[in-house]
Amino acid sequence: MLQVMQRDHKLRSYTLNSVCAHFLGEQKEEVHHSIITDLQNGNDESRRRLAIYCLKDAILPQKLMDKLMCLINYLEMARVTGVPFNYLLARGQQIKVISQLYRKAFEQGLVIPALKSEGSDDQFEGATVIEPERGFYNVPIATLDFSSLYPSIMIAHNLCYTTLLDNKGIEKLGDIDYITTPYNNAKFVKVHHRKGLLPTILEDLLSARKKAKADLKKETDPFKKAVLDGRQLALKISANSVYGFTGATVGKLPCIEISASVTAYGRQMIEKTKQEVENHYTIANGYQHDAHVIYGDTDSVMVKFGVDNLVDTMALGREAADYVTKKFVKPIKLEFEKVYFPYLLINKKRYAGLYWTNPDKWDKLDTKGIETVRRDNCLLVQNVIETCLRKMLIDRDVSGAEEYAKKTISDLLQNKIDMSQLVITKALSKSDYSAKQPHHELAERMRKRDAGSAPTLGDRVAYVIVKSAKGAAAYEKSEDPIYVLENNIPIDTNYYLENQLSKPLLRIFEPILGDKAHSLLAGDHTRVVQIATPTIGGLMKFAVKTATCLGCKTPLSKNDTAVCRHCKPKLGELYQRQLDIVNKLEVHFARLWTQCQRCQGSLHQDILCSSRDCPIWYMRKKAQKDVQDATNLLERFNYAW
DNA sequence: ATCGGGGCCTAG
DNA sequence: TAAGCTAGGCCCCGAT
């Protein structure tokens, strides 16, 4: 399940506890490894605790698998691609494409050559990203997308290993119909001579995706919908990796003529689309305004038709998509997908907009590339940018957004921000770094402290930036959050303002406020500064997951955790030791529980919510459920409390 | 202070 | 050994 999670979901942390909190809303029974032997050698009570821990650790992955329908999805993938089930986790995308190629080749009596893979550093040219006209747009912007651009190019032009012609082939075959692609005049025979294997595979994948999407439309259960959405996405990725496979020089069967022709066609198509739209939707042709393409990436164009209302923009978008589709070979299709209104275009691959598919109600706030969707920022940055964008784009309350940003800066400088909001995570992806890096240097330091618990290659390293000598580099100031808490090391709040918060804030405010945006970073709210010592809030002491004593079932008083004071001596010293360890681990939970899981209200000293509408009630419910779960587990194994 | 490159992560 | 692709923003380090 760890592999599944890492493959299928982009998360900040992949620990069992964190993943379960995210998808299931429940957590592990934590037992530190150092006391397992003692628990086993202890008494009935301690062994019971150990048993619950083991059962819970076993049932959680099972619950994840069920809830995310992993087995069904993976089985389906295995069937579509024809690879053994375990390949889906043990191996990559290539084997899936190869497997499908073998199938189709066998049907046609073809043999696939066993090439020696060479690998090369040269890249071929990729897609076009249209130079954005950056700014804030308070008019509807229509988005037109080619659906499955690369697969549809390969199908439309019959691009395949089995259709590629070289000069010898053309001489030998004489009178033959072929096309010449925009890459290096590569030539491919037309479909009536021979239909390529790749186009056939792609058609299969796309029709399977069509079916998944149709099922998705019919489904009403939100969770099953999410799963079907995941399936159609998987099929889309599989279809797109066919193109990737042909361009993989380290792969089994690279063919740059195919991959480079695909991207070359793509570049021509996005350019042609821009031209067609801009040339047709003009005042000269009887439209109200001259349309203008303000941005586009690979397979999409963002069009400003100049109209100020959603209904007309959507009508024009649909019409334009059909108009352009007619200029291309089947099955290439340009689709009108959505309108952004308003739209904040910050840079290439960086934008935010309110997303509309029907003119009555917006669907969502869509953000691409900016801090809200990146995992290498701290939560503070993510949350403040997200909140400001919502205020600006949904509420259209720019001054409210300014106020919020100023308040956050003020809170940060006064050390009122929870440390869990300041944790930055980055993947440790290489063992040798040419320049020193904060996360790598920290991993080294942690390794020297305790090699067992330090992050290793591939792990995500969590760190905060702490106060240090003036002018010290970031890699000298990165520190393990747990170490910071244990040693009461002050946080460098100024670093968070200067290096984390200020630029992202300026980037979203400047297009609207202009130079005035800089006032966000200088003013009274930046004056009050307090010495920063780390605080922990919003914690979930995992031991406090029960409302009644785990031993005698009497209600727990506020100061008790897990067991009442009468039962506590039964667990004795072991229990204390575990609590100590738990307290040190609290920061892990702090990352998860900074908001009430029910009403999203801020949490402070405890998991309990501060909102009046959502008091202890939720925790009681959850605690009761946890006890019920544990009891059920025990009953299944003929235990009883 | 500026700039190029390494590193990370994302868009598509 | 086995490994889908390219484009590109942005942060940080380190050389100039």
XYZ file of C-alpha atoms (C1' of nucleotides) in Angstrom:
669
model
C 0.000 0.000 0.000
C 2.962 2.314 0.568
C 3.953 1.822 -3.048
C 0.405 2.432 -4.216
C 0.205 5.634 -2.206
C 3.523 6.918 -3.491
C 2.619 6.118 -7.083
C -0.951 7.336 -7.135
C -1.086 10.229 -4.705
C 1.016 13.324 -4.204
C 1.171 13.837 -0.466
C 3.394 15.739 1.899
C 4.002 12.625 3.985
C 3.586 8.924 3.335
C 3.658 7.505 6.854
C 0.831 5.068 7.587
C -0.489 7.459 10.199
C -0.469 10.459 7.912
C -1.985 8.648 4.942
C -4.766 7.137 7.077
C -5.558 10.500 8.638
C -5.850 11.922 5.136
C -7.997 9.262 3.511
C -9.769 7.532 6.407
C -9.889 10.196 9.080
C -8.401 7.800 11.604
C -4.934 7.133 12.912
C -2.615 4.434 14.107
C -2.329 3.136 17.636
C 1.181 4.388 18.188
C 3.594 2.102 20.032
C 7.241 3.013 19.870
C 9.415 0.171 18.655
C 11.708 0.387 21.659
C 9.029 -0.825 24.069
C 7.546 -3.649 22.037
C 9.630 -6.312 23.732
C 8.716 -4.975 27.155
C 5.033 -4.894 26.280
C 5.201 -8.496 25.165
C 7.072 -9.559 28.299
C 4.793 -7.544 30.569
C 1.325 -8.511 31.710
C -2.067 -9.120 30.123
C -2.738 -5.403 29.918
C 0.482 -4.574 28.128
C 0.131 -7.484 25.736
C -3.423 -6.365 24.999
C -2.109 -2.946 24.102
C 0.419 -4.553 21.804
C -2.284 -6.676 20.242
C -4.425 -3.664 19.480
C -1.456 -1.930 17.933
C -0.770 -4.900 15.679
C -4.391 -5.347 14.692
C -4.801 -1.696 13.916
C -1.646 -1.633 11.800
C -2.988 -4.580 9.859
C -6.497 -3.285 9.398
C -5.545 0.238 8.318
C -3.847 -0.726 5.035
C -6.787 -3.044 4.398
C -9.213 -0.180 4.949
C -7.178 2.044 2.664
C -7.176 -0.579 -0.032
C -10.950 -0.985 0.236
C -11.770 2.682 0.384
C -9.565 3.605 -2.555
C -10.650 0.501 -4.480
C -7.024 -0.253 -5.256
C -7.517 -3.919 -6.019
C -10.239 -3.237 -8.569
C -8.300 -0.433 -10.238
C -5.059 -2.361 -10.396
C -6.737 -5.502 -11.664
C -8.335 -3.450 -14.368
C -5.010 -1.932 -15.297
C -3.433 -5.386 -15.409
C -6.177 -6.535 -17.756
C -5.969 -3.523 -20.050
C -2.208 -3.736 -20.381
C -1.750 -7.488 -20.064
C 1.044 -7.409 -17.503
C 1.235 -9.538 -14.346
C -0.309 -7.779 -11.382
C 2.947 -7.340 -9.490
C 4.577 -5.548 -12.448
C 2.209 -2.658 -11.829
C 3.996 -1.951 -8.562
C 7.422 -3.441 -9.194
C 8.003 -1.929 -12.626
C 7.337 1.239 -14.596
C 5.259 2.497 -17.484
C 7.409 0.973 -20.232
C 6.536 -2.626 -19.507
C 2.855 -1.828 -19.907
C 3.366 -0.353 -23.365
C 5.674 -3.186 -24.405
C 3.153 -5.740 -23.242
C 0.412 -4.175 -25.331
C 2.769 -4.000 -28.285
C 3.539 -7.730 -27.970
C -0.154 -8.529 -27.966
C -0.947 -6.542 -31.074
C 2.232 -7.648 -32.859
C 1.443 -11.289 -32.175
C -2.047 -10.870 -33.627
C -0.476 -9.565 -36.825
C 2.339 -12.104 -36.946
C 5.017 -9.488 -36.345
C 8.229 -9.897 -34.380
C 9.545 -7.082 -32.205
C 13.313 -6.614 -32.439
C 15.350 -6.921 -29.258
C 17.338 -3.718 -29.436
C 20.251 -2.943 -27.202
C 19.186 0.106 -25.285
C 21.778 2.816 -25.597
C 20.466 5.888 -23.920
C 21.483 9.358 -24.912
C 21.542 12.800 -23.435
C 20.098 14.563 -26.464
C 16.553 15.646 -26.122
C 14.118 16.241 -28.898
C 12.038 19.371 -29.038
C 8.863 19.299 -26.974
C 5.711 21.346 -26.807
C 5.080 25.052 -27.244
C 4.107 27.222 -24.316
C 2.602 30.428 -25.657
C 4.117 33.546 -24.109
C 1.534 34.641 -21.536
C 0.088 38.141 -21.434
C 0.431 38.372 -17.698
C -2.113 40.156 -15.598
C -5.442 40.114 -13.859
C -8.429 39.602 -16.180
C -11.820 40.775 -15.015
C -13.502 39.421 -18.143
C -14.347 35.760 -18.912
C -11.496 33.815 -20.496
C -12.515 30.746 -22.516
C -10.258 27.673 -22.513
C -10.085 25.424 -25.560
C -8.268 22.092 -25.231
C -7.346 19.343 -27.650
C -8.583 16.146 -26.059
C -5.757 13.594 -25.743
C -3.602 15.584 -28.111
C -0.616 13.264 -28.495
C -2.577 10.027 -28.827
C -4.916 11.660 -31.324
C -1.954 12.871 -33.393
C -0.546 9.350 -33.520
C -3.902 7.953 -34.562
C -4.662 10.707 -37.078
C -1.329 10.363 -38.869
C -0.896 6.628 -38.325
C 2.460 7.059 -36.590
C 4.018 3.736 -35.648
C 7.166 1.612 -35.872
C 5.302 -0.468 -38.445
C 4.431 2.490 -40.650
C 7.725 4.408 -40.591
C 9.401 4.548 -43.996
C 13.053 5.082 -44.778
C 14.399 5.966 -48.225
C 15.119 2.326 -49.018
C 11.551 1.441 -48.181
C 10.170 4.128 -50.443
C 12.357 2.957 -53.360
C 11.452 -0.655 -52.824
C 7.732 -0.060 -52.463
C 7.563 2.368 -55.368
C 4.113 3.837 -55.759
C 2.947 4.279 -52.167
C 0.873 6.772 -50.227
C 2.682 8.351 -47.332
C 2.786 11.486 -45.245
C 5.817 13.600 -44.393
C 5.894 14.898 -40.836
C 7.187 18.270 -39.661
C 10.115 16.516 -37.952
C 13.047 15.988 -40.254
C 10.717 14.992 -43.103
C 10.067 11.642 -41.465
C 7.714 9.539 -43.583
C 4.892 7.208 -42.549
C 2.618 5.143 -44.799
C -1.068 5.926 -44.789
C -3.573 3.823 -42.953
C -5.024 2.070 -46.035
C -1.654 0.393 -46.623
C -1.140 -0.660 -43.055
C -2.665 0.393 -39.785
C -0.017 0.902 -37.109
C 0.132 -1.038 -33.862
C 0.440 2.081 -31.757
C -2.670 3.741 -33.175
C -4.616 0.542 -32.503
C -3.459 0.356 -28.901
C -4.278 4.011 -28.412
C -7.768 3.634 -29.797
C -8.358 0.808 -27.298
C -7.112 2.881 -24.392
C -9.148 5.904 -25.403
C -12.358 3.947 -25.800
C -11.811 2.383 -22.369
C -11.382 5.894 -21.022
C -14.560 7.031 -22.742
C -16.412 4.234 -20.985
C -14.915 5.138 -17.615
C -15.967 8.733 -18.139
C -19.500 7.684 -19.083
C -19.715 5.546 -15.930
C -18.407 8.483 -13.978
C -21.243 10.642 -15.253
C -23.864 8.102 -14.180
C -22.358 7.461 -10.742
C -23.771 9.453 -7.848
C -21.703 8.230 -4.893
C -18.959 10.835 -4.532
C -16.334 8.342 -3.542
C -16.975 5.951 -6.410
C -16.940 8.983 -8.642
C -13.468 9.824 -7.410
C -12.355 6.295 -8.146
C -13.783 6.312 -11.654
C -12.110 9.623 -12.166
C -8.861 8.010 -11.065
C -9.424 5.213 -13.551
C -10.026 7.480 -16.497
C -6.955 9.435 -15.447
C -4.908 6.218 -15.338
C -6.040 5.328 -18.845
C -5.185 8.827 -20.008
C -1.722 8.551 -18.476
C -1.266 5.139 -20.066
C -2.255 6.572 -23.431
C 0.111 9.494 -22.967
C 2.977 7.246 -21.954
C 2.830 5.549 -25.349
C 4.257 8.761 -26.727
C 6.713 8.881 -23.815
C 7.747 5.312 -24.510
C 8.707 6.056 -28.102
C 10.886 8.903 -26.860
C 12.571 6.958 -24.061
C 16.128 6.580 -25.317
C 16.948 4.389 -22.316
C 14.028 2.175 -23.234
C 13.464 -1.016 -25.143
C 12.231 0.470 -28.387
C 12.950 4.177 -28.820
C 11.869 5.857 -32.045
C 12.592 9.549 -32.111
C 10.958 9.885 -35.561
C 7.662 9.087 -33.857
C 8.029 11.096 -30.654
C 9.601 14.133 -32.298
C 6.988 14.087 -35.073
C 4.240 14.009 -32.450
C 5.531 17.099 -30.670
C 6.222 18.843 -33.974
C 2.621 18.296 -35.089
C 1.518 19.523 -31.659
C 3.494 22.722 -32.046
C 1.981 23.367 -35.461
C -1.491 22.693 -34.116
C -1.440 25.046 -31.153
C -0.030 27.773 -33.391
C -2.668 27.141 -36.058
C -5.390 27.156 -33.415
C -4.255 30.547 -32.144
C -4.196 31.923 -35.692
C -7.572 30.493 -36.685
C -9.290 31.872 -33.587
C -7.689 35.291 -33.850
C -8.304 35.562 -37.575
C -11.921 34.456 -37.478
C -13.284 36.119 -34.349
C -12.768 39.697 -35.385
C -14.821 42.871 -35.610
C -14.226 42.728 -39.360
C -16.054 39.383 -39.436
C -19.042 40.826 -37.589
C -18.150 39.898 -34.037
C -18.324 42.403 -31.213
C -14.614 42.320 -30.425
C -11.330 41.017 -31.745
C -10.572 37.757 -29.962
C -7.143 37.361 -28.497
C -5.192 34.337 -27.271
C -3.568 35.384 -24.000
C -1.919 32.076 -23.124
C -1.631 28.428 -24.092
C 0.333 25.365 -23.103
C 0.906 22.300 -25.303
C -2.714 21.502 -26.145
C -4.706 24.463 -24.898
C -5.405 28.086 -25.696
C -6.906 30.680 -23.368
C -9.031 33.066 -25.399
C -10.208 36.532 -24.460
C -13.222 37.062 -26.723
C -13.690 40.490 -25.193
C -17.289 39.756 -24.183
C -18.029 40.590 -20.560
C -20.590 37.879 -19.731
C -20.321 34.141 -19.231
C -23.197 33.027 -21.451
C -21.854 34.673 -24.584
C -18.282 33.641 -23.829
C -19.333 30.020 -23.468
C -21.293 30.137 -26.713
C -18.304 31.630 -28.521
C -15.992 29.062 -26.909
C -18.121 26.161 -28.120
C -18.455 27.633 -31.558
C -14.721 28.289 -31.825
C -13.869 24.746 -30.697
C -16.085 23.285 -33.431
C -14.787 25.764 -35.969
C -11.168 24.808 -35.305
C -11.865 21.058 -35.029
C -13.106 21.098 -38.633
C -9.651 22.193 -39.786
C -7.983 19.031 -38.488
C -7.890 15.327 -39.367
C -10.028 12.879 -37.340
C -9.954 12.034 -34.438
C -8.267 15.302 -33.512
C -10.763 17.350 -31.604
C -10.606 20.746 -29.966
C -13.021 21.064 -27.067
C -14.427 23.955 -25.162
C -13.812 23.006 -21.579
C -14.370 25.901 -19.212
C -14.262 29.608 -18.657
C -12.028 31.336 -16.137
C -13.599 34.459 -14.654
C -11.834 36.231 -13.142
C -8.416 34.981 -14.204
C -5.017 35.738 -12.727
C -2.206 34.886 -15.153
C 1.084 35.102 -13.318
C 3.518 33.369 -15.632
C 4.016 30.348 -17.857
C 2.511 27.349 -16.030
C 1.385 29.613 -13.163
C -2.165 30.866 -12.933
C -5.350 30.924 -10.887
C -8.936 31.464 -11.888
C -12.524 30.876 -10.943
C -13.605 27.893 -13.029
C -17.054 27.905 -14.683
C -18.662 25.175 -16.778
C -22.164 26.589 -16.548
C -23.021 30.252 -16.356
C -25.136 30.061 -13.192
C -22.605 28.864 -10.648
C -18.848 28.563 -10.587
C -17.362 25.087 -10.070
C -14.167 25.719 -8.169
C -11.124 27.865 -7.700
C -8.517 26.395 -10.026
C -4.853 27.057 -9.349
C -1.940 25.795 -11.411
C 1.705 25.772 -10.508
C 1.503 28.324 -7.718
C 2.316 27.721 -4.071
C -1.109 26.326 -3.195
C -0.422 23.201 -5.222
C 3.228 22.702 -4.384
C 4.544 20.428 -1.656
C 7.876 22.186 -1.141
C 6.374 25.191 0.623
C 5.381 25.399 4.263
C 1.665 25.241 5.057
C 1.697 28.888 6.138
C 2.501 29.983 2.596
C 0.042 27.558 1.088
C -2.768 28.679 3.375
C -2.202 32.395 3.124
C -1.951 32.308 -0.670
C -5.018 30.111 -0.925
C -7.026 32.384 1.381
C -5.949 35.552 -0.396
C -6.804 34.066 -3.787
C -10.235 33.025 -2.560
C -10.888 36.492 -1.202
C -9.712 38.116 -4.418
C -11.267 35.806 -6.979
C -14.395 34.467 -5.275
C -15.389 37.228 -2.853
C -13.767 39.885 -5.007
C -12.590 41.452 -1.786
C -9.080 42.677 -2.512
C -8.802 44.794 0.611
C -9.968 41.813 2.676
C -7.175 39.788 1.128
C -4.685 42.540 1.962
C -5.899 42.631 5.550
C -5.547 38.885 5.827
C -2.015 38.938 4.443
C -1.012 41.728 6.812
C -2.546 39.926 9.772
C -0.642 36.769 8.887
C 2.639 38.644 8.597
C 1.981 40.320 11.923
C 1.154 36.977 13.558
C 4.279 35.430 12.099
C 6.561 38.161 13.415
C 4.922 37.966 16.824
C 5.531 34.257 16.862
C 1.851 33.447 16.984
C 2.049 30.988 14.115
C 2.044 27.338 15.027
C 5.306 25.635 14.179
C 3.469 22.957 12.229
C 2.668 25.701 9.706
C 6.352 26.395 9.186
C 7.552 22.901 8.370
C 8.996 22.627 4.871
C 9.322 19.213 3.234
C 11.500 18.286 0.287
C 12.390 14.942 -1.228
C 15.940 13.716 -0.667
C 16.498 12.543 -4.202
C 20.252 12.207 -4.602
C 23.088 11.146 -2.388
C 25.611 13.546 -3.916
C 24.767 17.203 -4.170
C 27.093 19.597 -5.954
C 25.985 22.536 -3.811
C 24.920 22.432 -0.190
C 21.170 22.287 0.319
C 19.071 22.810 3.435
C 17.296 19.482 3.364
C 20.374 17.487 2.442
C 22.621 19.100 5.057
C 19.973 18.449 7.693
C 19.662 14.812 6.653
C 23.432 14.477 7.123
C 23.290 16.091 10.561
C 20.413 13.842 11.581
C 22.312 10.816 10.383
C 25.166 11.702 12.699
C 22.767 12.104 15.628
C 20.851 8.894 15.004
C 21.451 6.919 11.845
C 18.354 4.797 12.449
C 15.772 7.538 12.351
C 17.402 9.884 9.815
C 15.791 10.346 6.397
C 17.214 8.187 3.639
C 17.339 8.451 -0.134
C 13.850 8.949 -1.495
C 12.340 10.088 1.816
C 10.842 13.500 2.262
C 12.865 15.557 4.730
C 10.884 17.854 7.026
C 12.639 20.936 8.364
C 12.162 24.395 9.815
C 14.534 27.361 9.536
C 15.927 28.417 12.898
C 17.676 31.572 14.087
C 21.426 31.548 13.627
C 24.389 33.875 13.138
C 23.648 36.829 10.906
C 24.244 36.046 7.273
C 24.217 32.297 7.796
C 23.137 30.296 4.771
C 19.818 28.468 4.761
C 21.570 25.096 4.763
C 23.107 26.029 8.132
C 19.747 27.011 9.577
C 17.594 24.032 8.609
C 16.623 21.899 11.566
C 14.535 18.873 12.425
C 11.181 20.086 13.879
C 11.271 17.513 16.673
C 14.804 18.538 17.623
C 13.670 22.164 17.643
C 10.865 21.381 20.057
C 13.018 19.262 22.333
C 15.728 21.899 22.549
C 13.539 24.977 22.452
C 15.386 26.516 19.516
C 13.983 29.825 18.232
C 12.517 29.970 14.751
C 13.809 32.496 12.234
C 10.477 34.165 11.549
C 12.146 36.806 9.450
C 13.380 34.133 7.082
C 9.812 32.969 6.650
C 8.716 36.485 5.816
C 11.591 37.326 3.465
C 12.228 33.986 1.798
C 8.925 32.157 1.932
C 6.030 34.581 2.128
C 6.997 37.821 0.466
C 7.583 36.807 -3.132
C 4.530 34.572 -3.511
C 2.398 37.338 -1.970
C 3.840 39.977 -4.290
C 3.266 37.738 -7.297
C -0.449 37.441 -6.644
C -1.021 41.006 -5.438
C 1.085 42.935 -7.938
C -1.096 42.246 -10.989
C -4.010 43.865 -9.120
C -2.434 46.463 -6.878
C 0.630 47.372 -8.904
C 3.451 48.941 -6.897
C 1.106 49.403 -3.956
C 1.518 45.673 -3.318
C 4.851 46.360 -1.663
C 3.077 48.097 1.207
C 2.045 44.618 2.336
C 5.594 43.966 3.396
C 6.366 47.235 5.111
C 4.068 48.912 7.603
C 2.888 48.896 11.172
C 2.031 45.220 11.031
C 5.712 44.409 10.544
C 6.868 46.441 13.529
C 5.777 44.351 16.498
C 8.278 41.557 16.761
C 8.663 39.047 19.527
C 11.455 36.665 20.362
C 10.561 33.467 18.671
C 10.417 30.287 20.671
C 8.657 27.307 19.231
C 5.132 26.527 20.273
C 3.028 23.480 19.693
C -0.634 23.770 19.170
C -3.248 21.911 17.242
C -1.844 18.697 18.479
C -3.437 15.378 18.621
C -2.124 13.401 21.493
C -2.981 10.116 19.960
C -3.395 8.567 23.317
C -6.339 10.897 23.869
C -8.453 9.090 21.405
C -10.873 7.563 23.807
C -13.632 9.138 25.834
C -13.773 6.164 28.182
C -10.995 4.262 29.844
C -9.587 1.520 27.686
C -9.397 -0.659 30.787
C -12.611 -0.291 32.793
C -14.755 1.741 30.380
C -15.559 4.437 32.892
C -15.624 7.935 31.411
C -12.233 9.585 31.350
C -11.647 12.844 33.120
C -10.080 15.694 31.215
C -6.563 15.016 32.418
C -6.521 11.315 31.710
C -5.335 9.825 28.493
C -6.487 6.470 27.230
C -6.813 4.888 30.656
C -8.151 6.186 33.950
C -5.963 6.731 36.971
C -7.091 3.428 38.480
C -6.056 1.425 35.475
C -2.945 3.428 34.867
C -0.786 1.588 37.434
C -1.545 -1.663 35.646
C 0.395 -0.423 32.684
C 2.754 1.371 35.002
C 6.129 2.463 33.855
C 5.685 1.170 30.332
C 2.735 3.443 29.865
C 4.693 6.436 31.102
C 7.574 5.673 28.805
C 5.278 5.514 25.892
C 3.634 8.798 26.794
C 7.041 10.448 26.925
C 7.837 9.201 23.477
C 4.447 10.319 22.303
C 5.025 13.803 23.581
C 8.204 14.025 21.585
C 6.437 12.820 18.488
C 3.653 15.335 18.771
C 4.960 17.495 16.004
C 4.119 14.762 13.531
C 0.514 15.021 14.469
C 0.646 18.767 14.495
C 1.162 18.610 10.769
C -2.071 16.803 10.388
C -4.380 18.469 12.798
C -4.214 22.202 12.522
C -7.829 22.455 11.571
C -10.876 20.796 12.981
C -11.585 17.843 10.749
C -15.264 18.602 10.809
C -15.784 22.346 10.538
C -12.239 23.439 9.505
C -12.043 25.795 12.482
C -8.544 26.487 13.772
C -7.266 24.258 16.511
C -5.071 25.515 19.281
C -3.953 23.661 22.353
C -5.805 20.511 21.581
C -7.653 18.638 18.958
C -10.821 20.236 20.248
C -12.282 22.818 17.981
C -12.615 26.414 19.021
C -15.843 26.954 17.137
C -19.007 26.993 19.202
C -20.869 25.037 16.599
C -18.359 22.275 16.723
C -17.320 21.583 20.269
C -16.000 18.530 21.969
C -18.872 16.693 20.425
C -16.955 15.693 17.357
C -14.070 14.325 19.322
C -16.405 12.389 21.550
C -18.029 10.868 18.513
C -14.677 10.022 17.059
C -13.421 8.638 20.314
C -16.485 6.458 20.664
C -15.954 5.205 17.161
C -12.323 4.387 17.870
C -13.249 2.439 20.964
C -15.907 0.625 18.975
C -13.392 -0.208 16.278
C -10.897 -1.530 18.760
C -13.587 -3.546 20.521
C -14.771 -5.019 17.246
C -11.237 -5.948 16.390
C -10.748 -7.669 19.670
C -14.016 -9.496 19.412
C -13.049 -10.831 16.048
C -10.092 -12.418 17.744
C -12.007 -13.668 20.750
C -10.657 -11.125 23.134
C -12.712 -8.928 25.398
C -11.907 -5.910 27.411
C 24.718 42.749 -6.996
C 24.240 39.657 -10.780
C 24.009 35.484 -13.107
C 24.240 30.554 -14.257
C 23.389 26.156 -12.858
C 21.578 22.531 -9.632
C 17.568 20.893 -7.483
C 12.698 20.300 -6.825
C 8.385 20.252 -8.321
C 4.767 21.135 -11.395
C 2.017 21.654 -16.299
C 0.740 19.252 -19.881
C 19.279 -3.461 -12.920
C 15.422 -0.674 -14.770
C 14.120 3.628 -15.750
C 7.409 7.336 -20.172
C 8.517 12.504 -22.400
C 9.807 17.994 -22.569
C 8.958 22.875 -20.804
C 9.626 25.838 -17.304
C 9.128 28.559 -12.710
C 11.510 29.529 -8.661
C 14.714 28.964 -4.759
C 19.346 28.550 -3.312
C 24.306 28.309 -3.793
C 28.489 29.843 -5.416
C 31.371 32.148 -8.793
C 32.323 36.599 -10.619
